[in-house]
Amino acid sequence: MAKQETPMPTLKLNNGGTMPAIGLGTISFNESDEKIKFATLTAIRMGYRHVDTASGYHTEVLLGEALQEAMKLNLVTREDMFVTTKLAPDEVDPRDIVPSLRNSLSKLQLEYVDLLMIHWPLQLKKGAKMPPREGDFLPFDLRATWATLEQCVEKGLTKSIGVSNFNVKILNELMSFAKIPPVVNQVELHPRWQQKRMREYCASVGIIVEAWSPLGAPGQKYGTHDLLANSTLQQIAQKHQKTTAQVCLRWIFECGCSSVPKSFNRLRMSQNFAIFDWQLDEEDHKWIDAIPQNKYFLAAFLCNKTTSPFRSVDELWDGDC
Ligand code: A2P
């Protein structure tokens, strides 16, 4: 299989490390284990060096097997890869964090991950699954949780720590006491949800904003076809003879952000990687800036008036929704 000719650029993290600008997203609800494993190995052969999972995705074991195979075939060494996982909301009690991370590491067959994230800014009872029931929420002590993530760095179980789905207010609170600041906040980000306030805030404190569902997750039950069907993006794609998906990913990259598009299809996987030998021009950026904004994933199921720390989606996203 042809490896991509343009190597993957990396983004500099605030701890001195680097992260490949595009990672393979691996959330999956309907693909077979074999397909996921094969796709991961295919991505590595193609030149992907960054894979993103979460304990809630149930793909850690498959990624672990694919990584082992890739190393056995001498395609990569452990050091070549940037592997990220996330603590689920029922794993963020300080007493649970190290055992949960060790469990993820055992599934991934790794000694350490490159980035460990808190998946959501909330805590659920042990064993509670998403979407949570009203009685599943627990008070979330971010300070204590973060101190334990910092210990994970000290223990060598992860190189970096970060967060996901944090709003600006909670991120700012975290920055006020973090001894090790988060390197990344992974959030919904694409041309239809540009996150200007979040990007400005993160740029001011040295956090990389990373895009999940950078293509709007077309074909997934939680996703939309609207983004790739956007006429402005389609016109820009036509102008550059690229796909709409490539325009989305290139725009994210030109914003200084990373992204983790999920594809288990070889052609689309290679298209999603091939965005580094061309660029958008000023006019394209003006057009994209003017696209009406629409947050697709509100996560209203995480809000209630009694037990959740967020009474409304407005609180969950600190008004950015
Ligand atoms: P597939 O795995 O069959 O390629 P997101 O990364 O925004 O969550 O989107 C994931 C969804 O988008 C998957 O259903 C994936 O399907 C599809 N997808 C991934 N890459 C592309 C692409 N380049 N063009 C169109 N659809 C894509």
CSV table of C-alpha atoms and ligand atoms in Angstrom, one decimal:
chain,number,residue,atom,x,y,z
A,1,MET,CA,0.0,0.0,0.0
A,2,ALA,CA,1.3,3.4,-0.9
A,3,LYS,CA,2.3,5.5,2.0
A,4,GLN,CA,1.2,9.2,1.9
A,5,GLU,CA,3.9,11.3,0.4
A,6,THR,CA,3.5,14.4,2.5
A,7,PRO,CA,4.4,13.5,6.1
A,8,MET,CA,1.9,14.3,8.8
A,9,PRO,CA,2.7,17.7,10.5
A,10,THR,CA,2.8,17.8,14.2
A,11,LEU,CA,1.5,20.3,16.7
A,12,LYS,CA,3.6,21.5,19.6
A,13,LEU,CA,2.1,20.7,23.1
A,14,ASN,CA,2.5,23.0,26.1
A,15,ASN,CA,4.7,20.4,27.8
A,16,GLY,CA,7.3,20.3,25.0
A,17,GLY,CA,5.9,17.2,23.3
A,18,THR,CA,4.4,17.0,19.9
A,19,MET,CA,1.2,15.5,18.5
A,20,PRO,CA,0.4,14.5,14.9
A,21,ALA,CA,-2.2,17.0,13.5
A,22,ILE,CA,-4.6,14.3,12.5
A,23,GLY,CA,-5.5,11.1,14.4
A,24,LEU,CA,-7.7,8.2,13.5
A,25,GLY,CA,-11.0,8.5,15.4
A,26,THR,CA,-12.3,5.1,16.6
A,27,ILE,CA,-15.7,5.6,18.1
A,28,SER,CA,-17.9,2.8,16.7
A,29,PHE,CA,-21.3,1.5,17.3
A,30,ASN,CA,-21.9,-0.8,14.3
A,31,GLU,CA,-18.6,-2.0,12.8
A,32,SER,CA,-17.3,-5.5,13.4
A,33,ASP,CA,-14.2,-6.0,15.6
A,34,GLU,CA,-12.3,-7.4,12.5
A,35,LYS,CA,-13.1,-4.3,10.5
A,36,ILE,CA,-11.9,-1.9,13.2
A,37,LYS,CA,-8.7,-3.8,13.8
A,38,PHE,CA,-8.0,-4.1,10.1
A,39,ALA,CA,-8.8,-0.4,9.5
A,40,THR,CA,-6.4,0.7,12.3
A,41,LEU,CA,-3.6,-1.4,10.8
A,42,THR,CA,-4.4,0.0,7.3
A,43,ALA,CA,-4.2,3.5,8.7
A,44,ILE,CA,-0.8,2.9,10.3
A,45,ARG,CA,0.4,1.5,7.0
A,46,MET,CA,-0.8,4.6,5.3
A,47,GLY,CA,1.1,6.8,7.7
A,48,TYR,CA,-1.3,7.6,10.5
A,49,ARG,CA,0.7,7.9,13.7
A,50,HIS,CA,-2.1,9.1,16.1
A,51,VAL,CA,-5.1,7.1,17.2
A,52,ASP,CA,-7.8,8.3,19.5
A,53,THR,CA,-9.9,6.1,21.7
A,54,ALA,CA,-11.8,6.2,25.0
A,55,SER,CA,-12.7,3.6,27.6
A,56,GLY,CA,-16.3,4.3,26.7
A,57,TYR,CA,-15.7,3.4,23.0
A,58,HIS,CA,-14.9,-0.2,23.6
A,59,THR,CA,-12.2,-0.2,20.9
A,60,GLU,CA,-9.2,-0.2,23.2
A,61,VAL,CA,-8.7,-4.0,22.9
A,62,LEU,CA,-8.9,-3.8,19.1
A,63,LEU,CA,-6.5,-0.9,18.9
A,64,GLY,CA,-4.1,-2.8,21.2
A,65,GLU,CA,-4.1,-5.8,18.9
A,66,ALA,CA,-3.6,-3.6,15.8
A,67,LEU,CA,-0.7,-1.8,17.4
A,68,GLN,CA,0.9,-5.0,18.5
A,69,GLU,CA,0.6,-6.3,14.9
A,70,ALA,CA,2.0,-3.1,13.4
A,71,MET,CA,5.0,-3.3,15.7
A,72,LYS,CA,5.5,-7.0,15.0
A,73,LEU,CA,5.5,-6.1,11.2
A,74,ASN,CA,8.1,-3.4,12.0
A,75,LEU,CA,5.7,-0.7,10.5
A,76,VAL,CA,6.2,1.4,13.6
A,77,THR,CA,7.8,1.5,17.1
A,78,ARG,CA,5.9,2.4,20.2
A,79,GLU,CA,7.6,5.8,20.2
A,80,ASP,CA,6.4,6.6,16.6
A,81,MET,CA,2.8,6.4,17.8
A,82,PHE,CA,0.6,8.9,19.7
A,83,VAL,CA,-2.1,7.0,21.5
A,84,THR,CA,-4.9,8.8,23.4
A,85,THR,CA,-7.6,7.5,25.6
A,86,LYS,CA,-10.2,9.0,27.9
A,87,LEU,CA,-11.6,8.3,31.4
A,88,ALA,CA,-15.3,7.7,31.3
A,89,PRO,CA,-17.5,9.7,33.7
A,90,ASP,CA,-17.7,6.7,36.1
A,91,GLU,CA,-13.9,6.5,36.3
A,92,VAL,CA,-13.0,10.0,37.5
A,93,ASP,CA,-13.3,9.4,41.2
A,94,PRO,CA,-9.6,9.9,42.4
A,95,ARG,CA,-9.7,6.4,43.8
A,96,ASP,CA,-10.6,4.9,40.5
A,97,ILE,CA,-8.3,6.8,38.1
A,98,VAL,CA,-5.1,4.8,38.4
A,99,PRO,CA,-6.9,1.4,38.3
A,100,SER,CA,-9.0,2.6,35.3
A,101,LEU,CA,-6.0,3.8,33.4
A,102,ARG,CA,-4.2,0.6,34.1
A,103,ASN,CA,-7.2,-1.3,32.8
A,104,SER,CA,-7.1,0.8,29.6
A,105,LEU,CA,-3.3,0.2,29.3
A,106,SER,CA,-3.8,-3.5,29.7
A,107,LYS,CA,-6.4,-3.5,26.9
A,108,LEU,CA,-4.2,-1.4,24.7
A,109,GLN,CA,-1.2,-3.6,25.6
A,110,LEU,CA,0.9,-0.5,26.3
A,111,GLU,CA,3.0,0.7,29.2
A,112,TYR,CA,1.8,4.3,28.8
A,113,VAL,CA,-0.5,6.4,26.7
A,114,ASP,CA,0.6,9.6,25.1
A,115,LEU,CA,-2.5,11.5,26.2
A,116,LEU,CA,-5.1,10.8,28.9
A,117,MET,CA,-8.2,12.9,28.8
A,118,ILE,CA,-11.2,13.4,31.1
A,119,HIS,CA,-14.0,12.6,28.7
A,120,TRP,CA,-16.7,14.8,30.2
A,121,PRO,CA,-16.6,17.4,33.0
A,122,LEU,CA,-18.8,15.4,35.3
A,123,GLN,CA,-18.8,12.3,37.5
A,124,LEU,CA,-21.2,9.3,37.5
A,125,LYS,CA,-21.6,6.4,39.9
A,126,LYS,CA,-19.3,3.5,39.2
A,127,GLY,CA,-20.8,1.3,36.5
A,128,ALA,CA,-23.2,4.0,35.3
A,129,LYS,CA,-23.3,4.1,31.5
A,130,MET,CA,-24.1,7.0,29.1
A,131,PRO,CA,-26.7,8.3,28.7
A,132,PRO,CA,-27.0,8.6,32.5
A,133,ARG,CA,-30.2,8.3,34.6
A,134,GLU,CA,-31.0,11.1,37.0
A,135,GLY,CA,-29.8,9.0,40.0
A,136,ASP,CA,-26.4,8.3,38.4
A,137,PHE,CA,-24.8,11.8,38.9
A,138,LEU,CA,-22.3,12.4,41.7
A,139,PRO,CA,-20.7,15.7,42.8
A,140,PHE,CA,-17.5,16.2,40.6
A,141,ASP,CA,-14.4,17.4,42.4
A,142,LEU,CA,-12.3,18.5,39.4
A,143,ARG,CA,-9.4,19.7,41.6
A,144,ALA,CA,-9.0,16.2,43.2
A,145,THR,CA,-9.5,14.4,39.9
A,146,TRP,CA,-7.0,16.6,38.1
A,147,ALA,CA,-4.4,16.1,40.9
A,148,THR,CA,-4.7,12.4,40.3
A,149,LEU,CA,-4.2,12.8,36.6
A,150,GLU,CA,-1.1,14.7,37.4
A,151,GLN,CA,0.1,11.7,39.5
A,152,CYS,CA,-0.5,9.5,36.4
A,153,VAL,CA,2.1,11.7,34.6
A,154,GLU,CA,4.5,11.4,37.5
A,155,LYS,CA,4.0,7.6,37.6
A,156,GLY,CA,4.8,7.4,33.8
A,157,LEU,CA,1.4,6.0,32.9
A,158,THR,CA,0.7,8.9,30.5
A,159,LYS,CA,2.9,11.4,28.8
A,160,SER,CA,0.3,14.2,28.8
A,161,ILE,CA,-3.1,15.0,30.3
A,162,GLY,CA,-6.0,16.8,28.8
A,163,VAL,CA,-9.7,17.2,28.8
A,164,SER,CA,-12.7,16.8,26.5
A,165,ASN,CA,-16.0,18.7,26.2
A,166,PHE,CA,-14.9,21.3,28.8
A,167,ASN,CA,-16.5,24.7,28.3
A,168,VAL,CA,-14.4,27.9,28.7
A,169,LYS,CA,-15.6,28.5,32.3
A,170,ILE,CA,-14.6,25.1,33.6
A,171,LEU,CA,-11.3,25.2,31.6
A,172,ASN,CA,-10.5,28.5,33.2
A,173,GLU,CA,-11.2,27.1,36.6
A,174,LEU,CA,-8.9,24.1,35.9
A,175,MET,CA,-6.2,26.5,34.7
A,176,SER,CA,-6.4,28.3,38.0
A,177,PHE,CA,-5.1,25.3,40.0
A,178,ALA,CA,-3.5,22.9,37.5
A,179,LYS,CA,0.2,22.2,38.3
A,180,ILE,CA,0.3,20.5,34.9
A,181,PRO,CA,-2.0,22.3,32.5
A,182,PRO,CA,-4.1,20.3,30.0
A,183,VAL,CA,-2.4,20.0,26.6
A,184,VAL,CA,-5.7,19.5,24.7
A,185,ASN,CA,-9.4,20.2,24.9
A,186,GLN,CA,-11.2,17.8,22.5
A,187,VAL,CA,-14.6,19.3,21.5
A,188,GLU,CA,-17.1,19.5,18.6
A,189,LEU,CA,-15.3,21.6,16.0
A,190,HIS,CA,-15.9,22.0,12.3
A,191,PRO,CA,-16.9,24.9,9.9
A,192,ARG,CA,-20.5,24.7,11.1
A,193,TRP,CA,-19.4,25.0,14.7
A,194,GLN,CA,-16.3,27.1,14.7
A,195,GLN,CA,-15.8,27.6,18.5
A,196,LYS,CA,-14.2,31.0,18.1
A,197,ARG,CA,-14.4,31.8,21.8
A,198,MET,CA,-13.0,28.4,22.8
A,199,ARG,CA,-10.2,28.7,20.2
A,200,GLU,CA,-9.3,32.2,21.4
A,201,TYR,CA,-9.3,31.2,25.0
A,202,CYS,CA,-7.2,28.1,24.4
A,203,ALA,CA,-4.7,30.0,22.2
A,204,SER,CA,-4.2,32.5,25.1
A,205,VAL,CA,-3.3,29.7,27.6
A,206,GLY,CA,-1.5,27.3,25.3
A,207,ILE,CA,-4.1,24.5,25.0
A,208,ILE,CA,-4.6,22.8,21.6
A,209,VAL,CA,-8.3,22.6,20.6
A,210,GLU,CA,-8.9,19.2,19.0
A,211,ALA,CA,-11.9,18.5,16.8
A,212,TRP,CA,-14.0,15.4,17.4
A,213,SER,CA,-16.5,14.6,14.7
A,214,PRO,CA,-14.8,17.1,12.4
A,215,LEU,CA,-17.0,15.8,9.5
A,216,GLY,CA,-20.3,16.0,11.5
A,217,ALA,CA,-20.3,12.2,11.8
A,218,PRO,CA,-22.4,11.6,8.7
A,219,GLY,CA,-24.1,8.2,8.8
A,220,GLN,CA,-23.9,7.9,12.6
A,221,LYS,CA,-27.0,7.9,14.7
A,222,TYR,CA,-25.7,11.0,16.6
A,223,GLY,CA,-24.4,12.7,13.5
A,224,THR,CA,-25.6,14.7,10.5
A,225,HIS,CA,-25.1,14.9,6.7
A,226,ASP,CA,-25.6,18.7,6.9
A,227,LEU,CA,-22.0,19.6,7.2
A,228,LEU,CA,-20.7,17.8,4.2
A,229,ALA,CA,-23.8,18.9,2.2
A,230,ASN,CA,-23.0,22.6,2.9
A,231,SER,CA,-23.0,24.5,-0.4
A,232,THR,CA,-20.2,26.9,0.6
A,233,LEU,CA,-18.0,24.0,1.6
A,234,GLN,CA,-18.9,22.2,-1.6
A,235,GLN,CA,-18.0,25.2,-3.8
A,236,ILE,CA,-14.6,25.6,-2.0
A,237,ALA,CA,-14.0,21.8,-2.5
A,238,GLN,CA,-14.8,22.1,-6.2
A,239,LYS,CA,-12.5,25.1,-6.6
A,240,HIS,CA,-9.5,23.1,-5.2
A,241,GLN,CA,-10.6,19.8,-6.6
A,242,LYS,CA,-10.8,18.3,-3.2
A,243,THR,CA,-13.6,16.7,-1.2
A,244,THR,CA,-15.8,18.6,1.2
A,245,ALA,CA,-14.4,16.5,4.0
A,246,GLN,CA,-10.9,17.6,3.1
A,247,VAL,CA,-12.0,21.2,3.2
A,248,CYS,CA,-13.3,20.7,6.7
A,249,LEU,CA,-10.1,19.0,7.9
A,250,ARG,CA,-7.9,21.5,6.1
A,251,TRP,CA,-9.8,24.4,7.7
A,252,ILE,CA,-9.4,22.9,11.2
A,253,PHE,CA,-5.6,22.4,10.5
A,254,GLU,CA,-5.3,26.1,9.3
A,255,CYS,CA,-7.0,27.2,12.6
A,256,GLY,CA,-4.0,25.6,14.4
A,257,CYS,CA,-6.2,22.7,15.7
A,258,SER,CA,-5.9,18.9,15.5
A,259,SER,CA,-8.7,16.6,14.5
A,260,VAL,CA,-9.6,12.9,14.8
A,261,PRO,CA,-11.8,12.0,11.8
A,262,LYS,CA,-13.2,8.5,12.0
A,263,SER,CA,-13.1,6.4,8.9
A,264,PHE,CA,-12.7,2.7,8.6
A,265,ASN,CA,-12.9,2.9,4.8
A,266,ARG,CA,-9.5,2.9,3.0
A,267,LEU,CA,-10.2,5.5,0.4
A,268,ARG,CA,-11.8,8.0,2.8
A,269,MET,CA,-9.1,7.3,5.4
A,270,SER,CA,-6.4,8.2,2.8
A,271,GLN,CA,-8.4,11.3,1.7
A,272,ASN,CA,-8.6,12.5,5.3
A,273,PHE,CA,-4.8,12.2,5.5
A,274,ALA,CA,-4.1,14.1,2.2
A,275,ILE,CA,-4.7,17.6,3.3
A,276,PHE,CA,-1.1,18.8,3.8
A,277,ASP,CA,0.0,19.6,0.3
A,278,TRP,CA,-2.5,22.4,-0.6
A,279,GLN,CA,-4.1,25.3,1.2
A,280,LEU,CA,-7.2,27.4,1.6
A,281,ASP,CA,-6.9,31.0,0.4
A,282,GLU,CA,-8.1,34.2,2.1
A,283,GLU,CA,-11.4,34.2,0.2
A,284,ASP,CA,-12.1,30.6,1.3
A,285,HIS,CA,-11.6,31.6,4.9
A,286,LYS,CA,-13.9,34.6,4.5
A,287,TRP,CA,-16.6,32.3,3.1
A,288,ILE,CA,-16.2,29.8,5.8
A,289,ASP,CA,-16.3,32.5,8.5
A,290,ALA,CA,-19.7,33.5,7.2
A,291,ILE,CA,-21.2,30.0,7.4
A,292,PRO,CA,-24.2,30.1,9.8
A,293,GLN,CA,-23.4,28.3,13.0
A,294,ASN,CA,-25.1,25.3,14.4
A,295,LYS,CA,-23.9,23.0,17.2
A,296,TYR,CA,-25.0,19.5,16.3
A,297,PHE,CA,-24.3,17.7,19.5
A,298,LEU,CA,-25.9,19.4,22.5
A,299,ALA,CA,-25.7,16.4,24.9
A,300,ALA,CA,-29.0,17.5,26.6
A,301,PHE,CA,-29.0,14.0,28.2
A,302,LEU,CA,-26.3,15.2,30.6
A,303,CYS,CA,-28.5,18.0,32.0
A,304,ASN,CA,-31.2,17.9,34.6
A,305,LYS,CA,-32.5,20.3,37.3
A,306,THR,CA,-31.8,18.0,40.3
A,307,THR,CA,-28.6,15.9,40.1
A,308,SER,CA,-26.5,17.0,37.2
A,309,PRO,CA,-24.0,19.8,37.7
A,310,PHE,CA,-25.6,21.3,34.5
A,311,ARG,CA,-29.2,22.3,34.7
A,312,SER,CA,-29.4,23.1,31.0
A,313,VAL,CA,-27.4,22.8,27.8
A,314,ASP,CA,-26.7,26.5,28.2
A,315,GLU,CA,-24.8,25.8,31.4
A,316,LEU,CA,-23.1,22.7,29.9
A,317,TRP,CA,-21.6,24.7,27.1
A,318,ASP,CA,-21.3,28.0,29.1
A,319,GLY,CA,-23.6,29.7,26.6
A,320,ASP,CA,-21.7,28.5,23.5
A,321,CYS,CA,-24.5,26.4,22.0
B,1,A2P,P1,-16.7,5.5,7.0
B,1,A2P,O1,-16.0,4.9,8.2
B,1,A2P,O2,-17.5,4.6,6.2
B,1,A2P,O3,-15.7,6.3,6.1
B,1,A2P,P2,-16.7,12.0,12.0
B,1,A2P,O4,-15.2,11.8,11.9
B,1,A2P,O5,-17.1,13.5,11.8
B,1,A2P,O6,-17.2,11.5,13.3
B,1,A2P,O7,-17.4,11.2,10.9
B,1,A2P,C1,-17.4,9.8,10.8
B,1,A2P,C2,-18.3,9.4,9.7
B,1,A2P,O8,-17.9,10.0,8.5
B,1,A2P,C3,-18.2,7.9,9.5
B,1,A2P,O9,-19.5,7.4,9.3
B,1,A2P,C4,-17.3,7.8,8.2
B,1,A2P,O10,-17.7,6.7,7.5
B,1,A2P,C5,-17.6,9.1,7.5
B,1,A2P,N1,-16.5,9.6,6.8
B,1,A2P,C6,-15.2,9.6,7.2
B,1,A2P,N2,-14.4,10.2,6.3
B,1,A2P,C7,-15.2,10.6,5.3
B,1,A2P,C8,-15.0,11.3,4.1
B,1,A2P,N3,-13.7,11.7,3.8
B,1,A2P,N4,-16.0,11.6,3.3
B,1,A2P,C9,-17.3,11.2,3.7
B,1,A2P,N5,-17.6,10.6,4.8
B,1,A2P,C10,-16.5,10.3,5.6
